[in-house]
XYZ file of C-alpha atoms in Angstrom:
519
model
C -8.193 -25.392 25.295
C -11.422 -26.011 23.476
C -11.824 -28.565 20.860
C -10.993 -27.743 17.519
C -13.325 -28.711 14.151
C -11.531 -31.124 11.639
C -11.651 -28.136 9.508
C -8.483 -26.472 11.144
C -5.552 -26.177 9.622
C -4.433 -23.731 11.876
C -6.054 -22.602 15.250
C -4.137 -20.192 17.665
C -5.309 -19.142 21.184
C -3.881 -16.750 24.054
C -1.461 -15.236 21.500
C 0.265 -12.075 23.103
C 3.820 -10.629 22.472
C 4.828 -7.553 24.517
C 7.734 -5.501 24.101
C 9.671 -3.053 26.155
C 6.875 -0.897 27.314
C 4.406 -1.695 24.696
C 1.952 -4.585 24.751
C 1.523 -5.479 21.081
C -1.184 -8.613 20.908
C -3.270 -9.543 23.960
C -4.746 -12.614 24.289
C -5.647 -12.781 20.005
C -6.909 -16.506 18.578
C -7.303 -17.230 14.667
C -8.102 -19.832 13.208
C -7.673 -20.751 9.728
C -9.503 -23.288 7.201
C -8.064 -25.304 4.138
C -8.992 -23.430 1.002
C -10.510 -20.526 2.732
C -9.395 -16.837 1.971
C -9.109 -15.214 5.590
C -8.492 -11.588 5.888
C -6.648 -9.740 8.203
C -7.690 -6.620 8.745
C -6.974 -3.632 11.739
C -6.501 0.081 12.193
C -2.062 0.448 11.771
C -0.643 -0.074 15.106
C -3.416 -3.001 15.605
C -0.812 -6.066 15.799
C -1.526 -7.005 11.853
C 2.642 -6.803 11.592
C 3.160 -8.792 14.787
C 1.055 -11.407 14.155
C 2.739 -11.784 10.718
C 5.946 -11.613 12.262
C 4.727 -14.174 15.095
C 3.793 -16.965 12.685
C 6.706 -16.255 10.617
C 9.044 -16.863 13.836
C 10.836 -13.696 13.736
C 9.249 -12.894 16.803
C 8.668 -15.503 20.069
C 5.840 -14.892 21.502
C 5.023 -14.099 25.014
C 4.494 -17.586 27.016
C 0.517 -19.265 27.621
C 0.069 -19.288 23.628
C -1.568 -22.905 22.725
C -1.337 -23.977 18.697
C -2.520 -26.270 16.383
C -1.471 -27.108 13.122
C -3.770 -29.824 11.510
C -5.397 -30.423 14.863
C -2.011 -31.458 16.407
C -0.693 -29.418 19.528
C 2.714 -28.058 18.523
C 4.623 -26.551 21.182
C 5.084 -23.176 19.554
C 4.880 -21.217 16.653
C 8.476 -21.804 16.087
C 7.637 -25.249 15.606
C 4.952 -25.080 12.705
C 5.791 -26.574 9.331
C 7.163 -24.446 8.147
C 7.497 -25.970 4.990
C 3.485 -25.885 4.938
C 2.984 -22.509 6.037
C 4.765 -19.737 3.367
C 5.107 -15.962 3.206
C 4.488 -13.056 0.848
C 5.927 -10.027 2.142
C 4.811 -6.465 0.929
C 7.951 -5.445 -0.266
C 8.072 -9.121 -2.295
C 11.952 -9.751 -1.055
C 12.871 -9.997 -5.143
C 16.054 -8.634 -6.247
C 15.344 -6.156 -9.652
C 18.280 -6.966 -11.542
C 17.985 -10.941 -11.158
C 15.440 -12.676 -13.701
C 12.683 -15.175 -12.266
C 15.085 -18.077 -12.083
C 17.477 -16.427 -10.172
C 14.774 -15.302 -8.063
C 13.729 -18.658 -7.370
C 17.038 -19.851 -6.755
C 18.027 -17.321 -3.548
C 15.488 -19.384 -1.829
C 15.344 -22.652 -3.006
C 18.660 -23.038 -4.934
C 19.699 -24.285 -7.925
C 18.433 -27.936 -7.900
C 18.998 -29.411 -10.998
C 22.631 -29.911 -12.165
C 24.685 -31.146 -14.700
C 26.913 -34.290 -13.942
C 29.926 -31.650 -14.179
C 27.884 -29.890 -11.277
C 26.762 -26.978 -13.623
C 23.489 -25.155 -12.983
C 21.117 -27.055 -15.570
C 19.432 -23.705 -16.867
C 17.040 -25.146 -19.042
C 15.462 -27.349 -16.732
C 15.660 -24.288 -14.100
C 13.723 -22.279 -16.505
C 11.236 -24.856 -16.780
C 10.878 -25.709 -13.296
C 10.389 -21.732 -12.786
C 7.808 -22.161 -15.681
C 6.220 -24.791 -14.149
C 5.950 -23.082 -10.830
C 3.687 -20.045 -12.434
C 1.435 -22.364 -14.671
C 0.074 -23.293 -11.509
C -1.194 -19.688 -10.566
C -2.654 -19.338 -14.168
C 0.506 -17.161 -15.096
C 2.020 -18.906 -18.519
C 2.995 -16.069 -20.391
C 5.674 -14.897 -18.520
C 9.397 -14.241 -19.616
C 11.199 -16.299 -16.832
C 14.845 -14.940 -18.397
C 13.954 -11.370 -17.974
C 14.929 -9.007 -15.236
C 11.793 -8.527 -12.415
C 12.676 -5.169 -12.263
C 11.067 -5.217 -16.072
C 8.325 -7.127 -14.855
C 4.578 -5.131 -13.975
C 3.407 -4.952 -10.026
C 1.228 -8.038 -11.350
C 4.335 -10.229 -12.744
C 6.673 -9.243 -9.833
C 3.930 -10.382 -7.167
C 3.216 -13.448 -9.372
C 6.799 -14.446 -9.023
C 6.835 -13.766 -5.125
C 3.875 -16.334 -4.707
C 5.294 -19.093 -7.017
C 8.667 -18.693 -5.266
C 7.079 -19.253 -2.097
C 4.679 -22.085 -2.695
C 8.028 -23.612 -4.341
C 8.242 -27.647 -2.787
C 4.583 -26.661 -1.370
C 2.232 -29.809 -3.288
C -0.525 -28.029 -5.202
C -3.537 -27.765 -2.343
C -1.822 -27.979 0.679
C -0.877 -25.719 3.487
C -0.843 -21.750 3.736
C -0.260 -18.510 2.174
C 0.066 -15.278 4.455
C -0.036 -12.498 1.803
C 0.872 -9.094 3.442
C -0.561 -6.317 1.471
C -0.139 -7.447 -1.756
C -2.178 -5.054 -3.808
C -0.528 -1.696 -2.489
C 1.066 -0.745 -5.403
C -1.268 -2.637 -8.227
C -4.088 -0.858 -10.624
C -7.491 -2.002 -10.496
C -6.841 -4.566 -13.830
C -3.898 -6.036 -11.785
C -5.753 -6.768 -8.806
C -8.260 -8.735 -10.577
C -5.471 -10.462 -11.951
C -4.179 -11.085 -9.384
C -7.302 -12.328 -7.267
C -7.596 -14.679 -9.986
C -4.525 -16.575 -8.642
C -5.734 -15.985 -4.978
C -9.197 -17.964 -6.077
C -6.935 -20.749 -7.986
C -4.946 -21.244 -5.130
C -7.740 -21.485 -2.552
C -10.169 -23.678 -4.971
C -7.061 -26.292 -5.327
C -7.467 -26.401 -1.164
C -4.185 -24.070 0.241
C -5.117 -21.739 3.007
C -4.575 -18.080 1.937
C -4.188 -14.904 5.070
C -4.653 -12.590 3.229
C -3.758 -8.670 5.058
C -5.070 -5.346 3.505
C -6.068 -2.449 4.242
C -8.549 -1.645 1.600
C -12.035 -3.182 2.502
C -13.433 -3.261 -0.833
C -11.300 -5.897 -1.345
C -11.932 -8.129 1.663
C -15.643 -8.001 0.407
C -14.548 -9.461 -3.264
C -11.789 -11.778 -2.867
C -12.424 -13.415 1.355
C -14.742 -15.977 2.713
C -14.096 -14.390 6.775
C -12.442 -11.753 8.676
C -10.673 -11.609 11.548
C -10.360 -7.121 12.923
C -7.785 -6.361 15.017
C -7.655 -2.877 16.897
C -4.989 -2.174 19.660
C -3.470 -5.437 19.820
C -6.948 -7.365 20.486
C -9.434 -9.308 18.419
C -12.678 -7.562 18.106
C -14.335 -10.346 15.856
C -14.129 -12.941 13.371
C -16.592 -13.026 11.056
C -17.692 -14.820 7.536
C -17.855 -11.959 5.450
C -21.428 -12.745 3.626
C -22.551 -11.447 6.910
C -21.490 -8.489 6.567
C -21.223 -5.084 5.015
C -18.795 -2.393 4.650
C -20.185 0.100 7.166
C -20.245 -2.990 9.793
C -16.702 -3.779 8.992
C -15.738 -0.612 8.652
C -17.361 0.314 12.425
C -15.435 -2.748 13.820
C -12.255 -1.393 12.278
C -12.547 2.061 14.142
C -14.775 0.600 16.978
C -17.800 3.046 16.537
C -20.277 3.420 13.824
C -19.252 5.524 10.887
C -21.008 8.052 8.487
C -21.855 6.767 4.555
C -18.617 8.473 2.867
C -19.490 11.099 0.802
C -18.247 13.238 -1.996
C -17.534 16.350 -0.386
C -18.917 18.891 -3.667
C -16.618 22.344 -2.787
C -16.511 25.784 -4.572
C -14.074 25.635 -7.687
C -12.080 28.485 -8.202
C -12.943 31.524 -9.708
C -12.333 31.543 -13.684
C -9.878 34.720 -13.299
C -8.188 33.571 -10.019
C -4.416 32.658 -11.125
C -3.564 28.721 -11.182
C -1.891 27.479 -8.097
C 0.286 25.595 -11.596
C -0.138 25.525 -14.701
C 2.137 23.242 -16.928
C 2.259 23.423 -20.607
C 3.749 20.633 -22.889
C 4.976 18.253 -20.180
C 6.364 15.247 -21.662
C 8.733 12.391 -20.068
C 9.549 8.725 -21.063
C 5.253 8.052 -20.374
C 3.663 11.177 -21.108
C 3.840 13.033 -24.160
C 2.817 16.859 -24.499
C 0.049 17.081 -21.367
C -0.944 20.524 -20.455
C -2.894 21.245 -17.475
C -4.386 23.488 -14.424
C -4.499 23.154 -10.729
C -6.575 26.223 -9.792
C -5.725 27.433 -6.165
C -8.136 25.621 -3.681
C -8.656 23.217 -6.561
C -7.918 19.323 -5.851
C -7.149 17.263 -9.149
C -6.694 14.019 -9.723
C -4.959 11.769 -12.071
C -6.050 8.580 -13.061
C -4.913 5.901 -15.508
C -3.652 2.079 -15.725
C -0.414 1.449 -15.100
C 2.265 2.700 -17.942
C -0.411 5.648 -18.785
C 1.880 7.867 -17.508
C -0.389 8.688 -14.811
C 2.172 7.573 -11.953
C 5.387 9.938 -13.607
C 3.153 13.532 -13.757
C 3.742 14.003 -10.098
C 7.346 13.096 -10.454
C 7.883 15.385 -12.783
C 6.009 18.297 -11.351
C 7.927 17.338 -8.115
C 11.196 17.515 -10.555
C 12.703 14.204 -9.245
C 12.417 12.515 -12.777
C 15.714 11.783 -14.249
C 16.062 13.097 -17.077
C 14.019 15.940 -16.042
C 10.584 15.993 -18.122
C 10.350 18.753 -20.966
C 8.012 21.051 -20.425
C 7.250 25.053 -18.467
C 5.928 24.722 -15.106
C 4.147 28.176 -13.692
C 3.409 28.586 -10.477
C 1.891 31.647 -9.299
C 3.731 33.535 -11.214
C 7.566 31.898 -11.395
C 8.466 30.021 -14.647
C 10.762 27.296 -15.084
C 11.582 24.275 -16.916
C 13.312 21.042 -16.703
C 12.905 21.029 -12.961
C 14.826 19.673 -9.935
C 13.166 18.969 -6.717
C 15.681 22.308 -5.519
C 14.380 24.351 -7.976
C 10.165 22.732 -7.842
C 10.611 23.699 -3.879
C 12.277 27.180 -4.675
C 8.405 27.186 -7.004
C 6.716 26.096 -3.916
C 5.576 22.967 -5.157
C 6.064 20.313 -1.997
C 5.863 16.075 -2.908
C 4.331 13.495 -0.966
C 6.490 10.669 -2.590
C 4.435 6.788 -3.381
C 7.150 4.797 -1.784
C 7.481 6.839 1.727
C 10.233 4.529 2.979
C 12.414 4.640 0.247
C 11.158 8.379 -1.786
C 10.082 10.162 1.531
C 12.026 9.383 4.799
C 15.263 9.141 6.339
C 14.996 5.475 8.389
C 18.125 6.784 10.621
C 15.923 10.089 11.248
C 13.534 10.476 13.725
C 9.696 12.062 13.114
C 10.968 15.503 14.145
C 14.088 15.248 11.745
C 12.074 13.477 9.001
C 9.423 16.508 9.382
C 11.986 19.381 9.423
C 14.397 18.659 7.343
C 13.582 20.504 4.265
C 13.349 23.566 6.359
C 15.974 23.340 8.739
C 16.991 27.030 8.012
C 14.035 28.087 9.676
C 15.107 26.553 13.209
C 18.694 27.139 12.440
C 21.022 30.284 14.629
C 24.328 30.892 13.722
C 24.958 27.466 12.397
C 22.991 25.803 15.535
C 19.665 23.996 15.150
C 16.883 25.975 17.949
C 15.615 22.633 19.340
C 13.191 24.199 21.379
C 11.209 26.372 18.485
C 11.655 22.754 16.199
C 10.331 20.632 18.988
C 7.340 23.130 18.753
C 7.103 22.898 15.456
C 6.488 19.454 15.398
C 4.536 18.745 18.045
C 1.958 20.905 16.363
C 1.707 18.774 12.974
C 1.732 16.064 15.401
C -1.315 16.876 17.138
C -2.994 18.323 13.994
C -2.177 14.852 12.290
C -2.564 12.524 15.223
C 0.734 10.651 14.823
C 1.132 7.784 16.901
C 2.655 7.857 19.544
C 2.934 11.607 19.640
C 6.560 11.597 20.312
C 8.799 13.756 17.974
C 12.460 11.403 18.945
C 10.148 8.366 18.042
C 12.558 6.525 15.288
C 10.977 7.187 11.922
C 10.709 3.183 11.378
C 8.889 2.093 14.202
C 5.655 4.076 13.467
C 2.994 1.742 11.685
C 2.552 2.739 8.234
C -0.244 5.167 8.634
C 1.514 7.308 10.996
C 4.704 7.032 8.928
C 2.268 8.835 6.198
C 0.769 11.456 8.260
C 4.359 12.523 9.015
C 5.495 12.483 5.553
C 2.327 14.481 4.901
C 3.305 16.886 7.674
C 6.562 17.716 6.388
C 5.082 18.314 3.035
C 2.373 20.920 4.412
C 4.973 22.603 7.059
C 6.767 24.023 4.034
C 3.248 26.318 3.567
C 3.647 25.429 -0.717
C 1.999 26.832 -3.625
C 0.814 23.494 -4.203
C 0.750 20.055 -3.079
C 1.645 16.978 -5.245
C 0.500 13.405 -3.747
C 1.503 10.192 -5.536
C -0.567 7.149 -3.499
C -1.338 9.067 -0.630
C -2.975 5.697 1.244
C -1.072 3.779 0.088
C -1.231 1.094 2.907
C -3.295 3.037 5.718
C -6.075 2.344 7.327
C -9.621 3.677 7.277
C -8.629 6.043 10.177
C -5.730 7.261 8.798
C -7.519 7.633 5.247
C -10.134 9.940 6.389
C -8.243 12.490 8.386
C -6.016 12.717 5.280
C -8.572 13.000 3.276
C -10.066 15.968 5.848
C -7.100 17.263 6.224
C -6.168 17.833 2.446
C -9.761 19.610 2.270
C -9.074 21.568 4.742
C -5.657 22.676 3.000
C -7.639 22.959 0.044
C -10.277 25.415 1.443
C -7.367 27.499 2.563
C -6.320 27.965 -1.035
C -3.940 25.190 -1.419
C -3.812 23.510 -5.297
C -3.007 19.874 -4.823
C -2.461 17.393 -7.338
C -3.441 13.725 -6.183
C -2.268 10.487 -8.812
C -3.427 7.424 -7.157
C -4.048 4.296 -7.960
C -7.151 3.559 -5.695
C -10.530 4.951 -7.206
C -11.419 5.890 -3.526
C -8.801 8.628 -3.108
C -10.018 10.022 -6.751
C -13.134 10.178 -5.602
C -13.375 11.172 -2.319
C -10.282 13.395 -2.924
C -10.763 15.231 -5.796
C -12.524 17.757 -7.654
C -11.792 16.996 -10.837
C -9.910 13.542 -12.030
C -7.933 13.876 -15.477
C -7.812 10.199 -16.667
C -4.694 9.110 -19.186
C -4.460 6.354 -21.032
C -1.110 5.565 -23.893
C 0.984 8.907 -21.973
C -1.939 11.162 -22.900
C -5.201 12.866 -21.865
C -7.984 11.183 -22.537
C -11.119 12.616 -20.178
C -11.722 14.332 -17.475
C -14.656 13.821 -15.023
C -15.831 16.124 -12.378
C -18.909 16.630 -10.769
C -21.882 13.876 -11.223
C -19.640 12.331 -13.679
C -16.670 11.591 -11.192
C -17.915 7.614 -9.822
C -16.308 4.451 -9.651
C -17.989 3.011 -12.516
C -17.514 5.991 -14.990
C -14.033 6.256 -13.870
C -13.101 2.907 -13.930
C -14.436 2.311 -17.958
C -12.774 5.654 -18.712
C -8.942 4.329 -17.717
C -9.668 0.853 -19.281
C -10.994 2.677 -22.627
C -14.205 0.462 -22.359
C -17.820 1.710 -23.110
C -20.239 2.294 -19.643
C -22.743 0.405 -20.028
C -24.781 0.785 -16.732
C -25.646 4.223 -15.457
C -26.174 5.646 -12.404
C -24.110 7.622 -9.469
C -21.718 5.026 -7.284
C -19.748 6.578 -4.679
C -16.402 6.247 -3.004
C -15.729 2.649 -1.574
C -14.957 2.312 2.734
């Protein structure tokens, strides 16, 4: 094993795992630095998940790995300090209906007590208190349900529960993902914390997808792709073509804007939706034209992330409001009667909102239209095994295997299926809430080429994202909310980052000029 710099905290060499017919990580080494920012980045299906999983112990590695922790050989990754090296999961592990303190407690307990061996809740409350100070975060209501909380808060609490006992500058942070689901204000909030923590000397790993961010918030990069390390490097020395080549391991084009033919001014509206109003959004009327893509856009609580709920009809209460498509009029939709409309959903959450984890990809894809493949009561497995193989080649899900368990896809291909089932129902119109959230750069663009495509065929899709890419790259015209209502819409040379951006935060542009989509 080669010699190791006093700046180690961490260094890892010959890491593999391999499972039952898959080989997962060959031969990967990392190495991580006090108080640097490391990202993790790789195509999904790249290891990103095993590694985690690896240093976490939930997995044993295969033998031959050597470790260091502090330039001391440990044995194995099982025996790290694991009291020095702490985890932030994507899905945060918080329970809604608990409050901060409670939170806190289903890791580390309830420490203080009184002599009668009560739990001590003031001094709970102020060790929880305590706990976020340190990340910046002193405004907090520690007593109040995280299920109240913002993306922000909730991830806030996540990273002070698991620095808990941690002394302030030591040891490491993996953070898995933790801006999927956050707006553009609350990832600067919470890179803030990231830079605290780092400055103060703890280690952050920090795993993402979206590159923009590696470039803002880490000092190097390690890229994974198909279970190897293609490089580690610091990331001044880079740019986001470079990464994004390493990422898909050939150079790739400038992204564009992709400027497409709008619809004819008497063609009839894929939907049009008059007076739509819900617990965000009050009285919003609006267009998709057939082959038209529009996008919503707005902070979080603008009501932006509800509209494709309730043009999906799976907001409860139903939103107020007459939905036309093509033609048929209803109101107060369910997702029965928004599918009777032809109006199919690509859910945000597409583990919880868009799959069945005891399903399959071929059941997950076919089960809103099992009547199709259905004789005399009995499912035609033949004519739905063709079915599916055909979004599966037109998608490129990984592996291409139709009886592949729905939960053991990476996230991208979980997507492309969830997609897939959406399109195989041939809809009026297409409604997308997030739809990369957590994918990579691969994934992303044959989405994005795919929804085009759709598009050109006449297809009216409505895309509400949270990531300025997928408005931009996406869409053809972005209507931007702000307080549950309209406030702009940008198309054209308008629709950039910059002029986007100032338009959901209600702030005046100040610098002009055409910006593109991010890699």
């Amino acid at each position: 094993m080669t010699a190791q710099t006093p700046q180690s905290l961490l260094s890892i060499e010959h890491l593999s795992k391999t499972f039952p017919g898959q080989v997962a990580l060959r031969d990967v080494s990392l190495e991580l630095r006090p108080g640097e920012v490391h990202a993790l980045v790789g195509p999904n299906g790249s290891g990103k998940s095993t590694l985690i999983k690896l240093l976490a112990s939930f997995h044993q590695p295969d033998p031959g790995a050597e470790v260091q922790w502090q330039g001391r050989r440990v044995d194995s990754l099982g025996d790290l300090d694991t009291r020095q090296l702490r985890f932030v999961h994507q899905d945060l592990g918080l329970v809604a209906e608990l409050n901060a303190i409670d939170n806190f407690a289903l890791v580390h307990g309830y420490a203080q007590r009184t002599r009668l061996g009560a739990i001590d809740w003031r001094r709970a409350a102020a060790r929880a208190e305590e706990l976020l100070t340190r990340l910046g975060v002193d405004d907090l209501d520690v007593w109040k349900p995280v299920g109240q909380y913002t993306p922000v808060e909730r991830a806030s609490v996540a990273i002070a529960r698991a620095l808990d006992g941690l002394k302030a500058g030591e040891g490491a942070l993996v953070l898995d993902e933790p801006t999927a689901s956050l707006a553009p204000v609350e990832v600067s909030r919470l890179f803030a914390i990231v830079r605290r923590l780092a400055a103060a000397g703890t280690s952050v790993l920090y795993v993402s997808h979206r590159l923009d961010e590696i470039f803002e918030i880490a000092d190097r990069v390690t890229v994974l792709r198909e279970g190897r390390r293609v490089a580690t490097r610091e990331v001044s020395e880079l740019d986001q073509r470079e990464l994004a080549s390493l990422l898909v391991g050939h150079e790739i084009a400038e992204l564009t804007r992709e400027v497409r033919p709008l619809p004819s001014a008497g063609a009839e509206p894929s939907i049009a939706v008059q007076g739509l109003s819900s617990k965000l959004v009050r009285e919003m009327s609006f267009e998709v034209g057939q082959g038209e893509i529009v996008g919503l856009a707005g902070l979080l609580g603008s009501g932006r992330e509800e509209v494709p709920y309730a043009v999906a009809g799976a907001l409860t209460p139903p939103a107020a409001g007459t939905f036309s498509v093509r033609g048929k009029v209803a109101s107060e939709l369910d997702p029965r009667s928004a599918q009777g409309l032809g109006i199919a959903f690509v859910p945000a959450d597409r583990g919880a909102e868009g799959s069945i984890a005891d399903f399959n990809v071929a059941e997950n894809i076919t089960l809103p239209q099992l009547n199709r493949f259905t004789r005399s009561g009995l499912i035609d497995s033949r004519r739905e095994r063709a079915e599916v193989q055909g979004w599966i080649e037109r998608l490129d899900i990984r592996p291409p295997l139709g009886t592949k368990p729905f939960p053991l896809l990476s996230g991208g291909n979980q997507q492309k299926a969830v997609v897939a089932k959406a399109l195989a129902l041939e809809p009026a119109l297409l409604v997308l809430a997030e739809p990369t959230a957590g994918v990579d750069i691969g994934a992303r663009r044959l989405i994005y080429r795919l929804v085009h495509k759709a598009a050109a065929g006449g297809l009216g899709v409505l895309v509400s994202s949270s990531d300025v890419e997928d408005l931009i790259s996406l869409c053809d015209r972005v209507i931007v909310l702000r307080d549950g209502r309209e406030v702009r819409q940008l198309s054209g040379s308008e629709l950039t980052q910059s002029s986007l951006l100032h338009a959901m935060e209600g702030s005046q542009q100040t610098t002009a000029g055409v910006d593109g989509g991010l890699l």
